[in-house]
DNA sequence: ATGATAATAGAACAATCGTTCTATGTCAAT
DNA sequence: ATTGACATAGAACGATTGTTCTATTATCAT
């Protein structure tokens, strides 16, 4: 098959998956690819499976494989830049899967204030918080202090527990009675445009 | 229907979607929910559609709606904390859709070096780069300088173009002949655990 | 106990699914 | 010109789909 045709169809397929959050049926692919034969589509899909763009799950249903995921990971900056022709071999991933281990227990919070600025968490950034992870010393946590929620470093030193901001103009907080931890910060997300 | 049963099934459905990247068929839901009647599943799905957890697209196929997306957005920190019972009303979103406008033109790069540290981009962070966006003054770009790729601020001042690091210990770069821009940084991602 | 309401079971239906078959068309190499 | 290799067309198949129907069971207030 012509490589250009292959890539064109792959692109249409990817677009359909992004738009509809599911893969099209063979009949639908007929329309998408301007074909009249489901068999042609069937063979095209087998090529996609060979090249690991899509897979079949236990039920024989088509599901997207890793290569159909939204983001290509290009590696380190200094390592030089892969050129466009060899991009096929690169890792692809989904940011959702990359950043979130426990979807049911994870939520996102928009940060205001500059108390974590020297940890690289700026006002307007979003943090991902996991409720299920037990906090360890050095982790960034969302904690309730004086009935207000803040983001701080969680420090545990010889049974002493306190909260330290990553900005020295704010004081260290020693909890009076009990310390309520909403969750551990597992990731940071910033959006420029 | 019992609310507890509803949520339990919703959770199983969500898990299936995360695992298989597609919604289960009615027969599959029978197994998942331990039901023997497709009709029960059918009615359950209609409740899901009513409450906007799933939808039907043009072809009548079930597709996940917004509420089935991986991350719940809880708003600002200071605004206080919604308690767990009213979480239903919260915004949910996919990080992929949130951060990536042009999936075909976007890639991810792992940052090494501290040249952008005061812009909140630390070594080990990942940046999302969009090839299609034309750079404007003040944007962060991936640029080729002396056959090496770096991340810098793109500055355009009265037809003068130069690259400025966000760390004053590095020099401003004035391109000699031509300036090769690989793309504009549209987002930053950091993973702690 | 009675009746009202909802959830489930189970059969049945047309429509669509993925798959396999054969036939036709195209193009390059021989 | 003939061959072989593909891409496509188009018909056909059983399996599965979503949906509708009626019947049975569970729940709960009265």
XYZ file of N, CA and C in Angstrom, chain A residues 94-100 108 126 128 189, chain B residues 69-71 93-100 128 189:
72
model
N -0.141 8.932 26.860
C -1.271 9.773 27.233
C -0.915 10.496 28.523
N -1.148 11.794 28.541
C -0.829 12.553 29.749
C -1.659 12.069 30.928
N -2.898 11.662 30.645
C -3.733 11.151 31.726
C -3.083 9.940 32.382
N -2.669 8.996 31.549
C -2.063 7.791 32.115
C -0.699 8.089 32.714
N 0.001 9.024 32.106
C 1.335 9.355 32.578
C 1.299 9.960 33.984
N 0.326 10.820 34.217
C 0.328 11.590 35.460
C -0.582 11.013 36.541
N -1.532 10.157 36.161
C -2.541 9.747 37.138
C -2.527 8.242 37.320
N -7.658 17.737 40.784
C -6.756 18.794 40.359
C -7.154 20.085 41.040
N -1.612 24.181 38.023
C -2.538 23.186 38.558
C -1.722 22.057 39.186
N -1.869 18.074 40.776
C -2.634 16.841 40.860
C -2.454 16.266 42.253
N 0.951 20.828 36.632
C 0.594 21.072 35.240
C 0.479 22.576 35.029
N -14.423 11.630 32.530
C -13.017 11.932 32.276
C -12.194 11.787 33.551
N -10.901 11.632 33.374
C -10.078 11.153 34.484
C -9.963 12.090 35.686
N -9.891 13.376 35.472
C -9.529 14.251 36.590
C -10.666 15.183 36.969
N -12.208 16.767 33.618
C -11.553 16.998 32.344
C -10.469 15.960 32.107
N -10.039 15.909 30.878
C -8.925 15.058 30.502
C -7.695 15.933 30.345
N -6.592 15.502 30.938
C -5.370 16.293 30.824
C -4.918 16.393 29.371
N -5.145 15.334 28.619
C -4.775 15.375 27.203
C -5.511 16.496 26.489
N -6.814 16.545 26.682
C -7.588 17.576 26.001
C -7.299 18.953 26.574
N -7.039 18.990 27.877
C -6.783 20.260 28.537
C -5.500 20.900 28.007
N -4.470 20.092 27.823
C -3.159 20.652 27.521
C -2.819 20.664 26.028
N -3.526 19.842 25.239
C -3.086 19.666 23.852
C -4.179 20.073 22.886
N 5.492 20.662 26.805
C 4.706 20.339 25.622
C 5.000 21.386 24.559
N 4.756 20.022 32.427
C 4.248 18.893 33.195
C 5.349 18.388 34.113
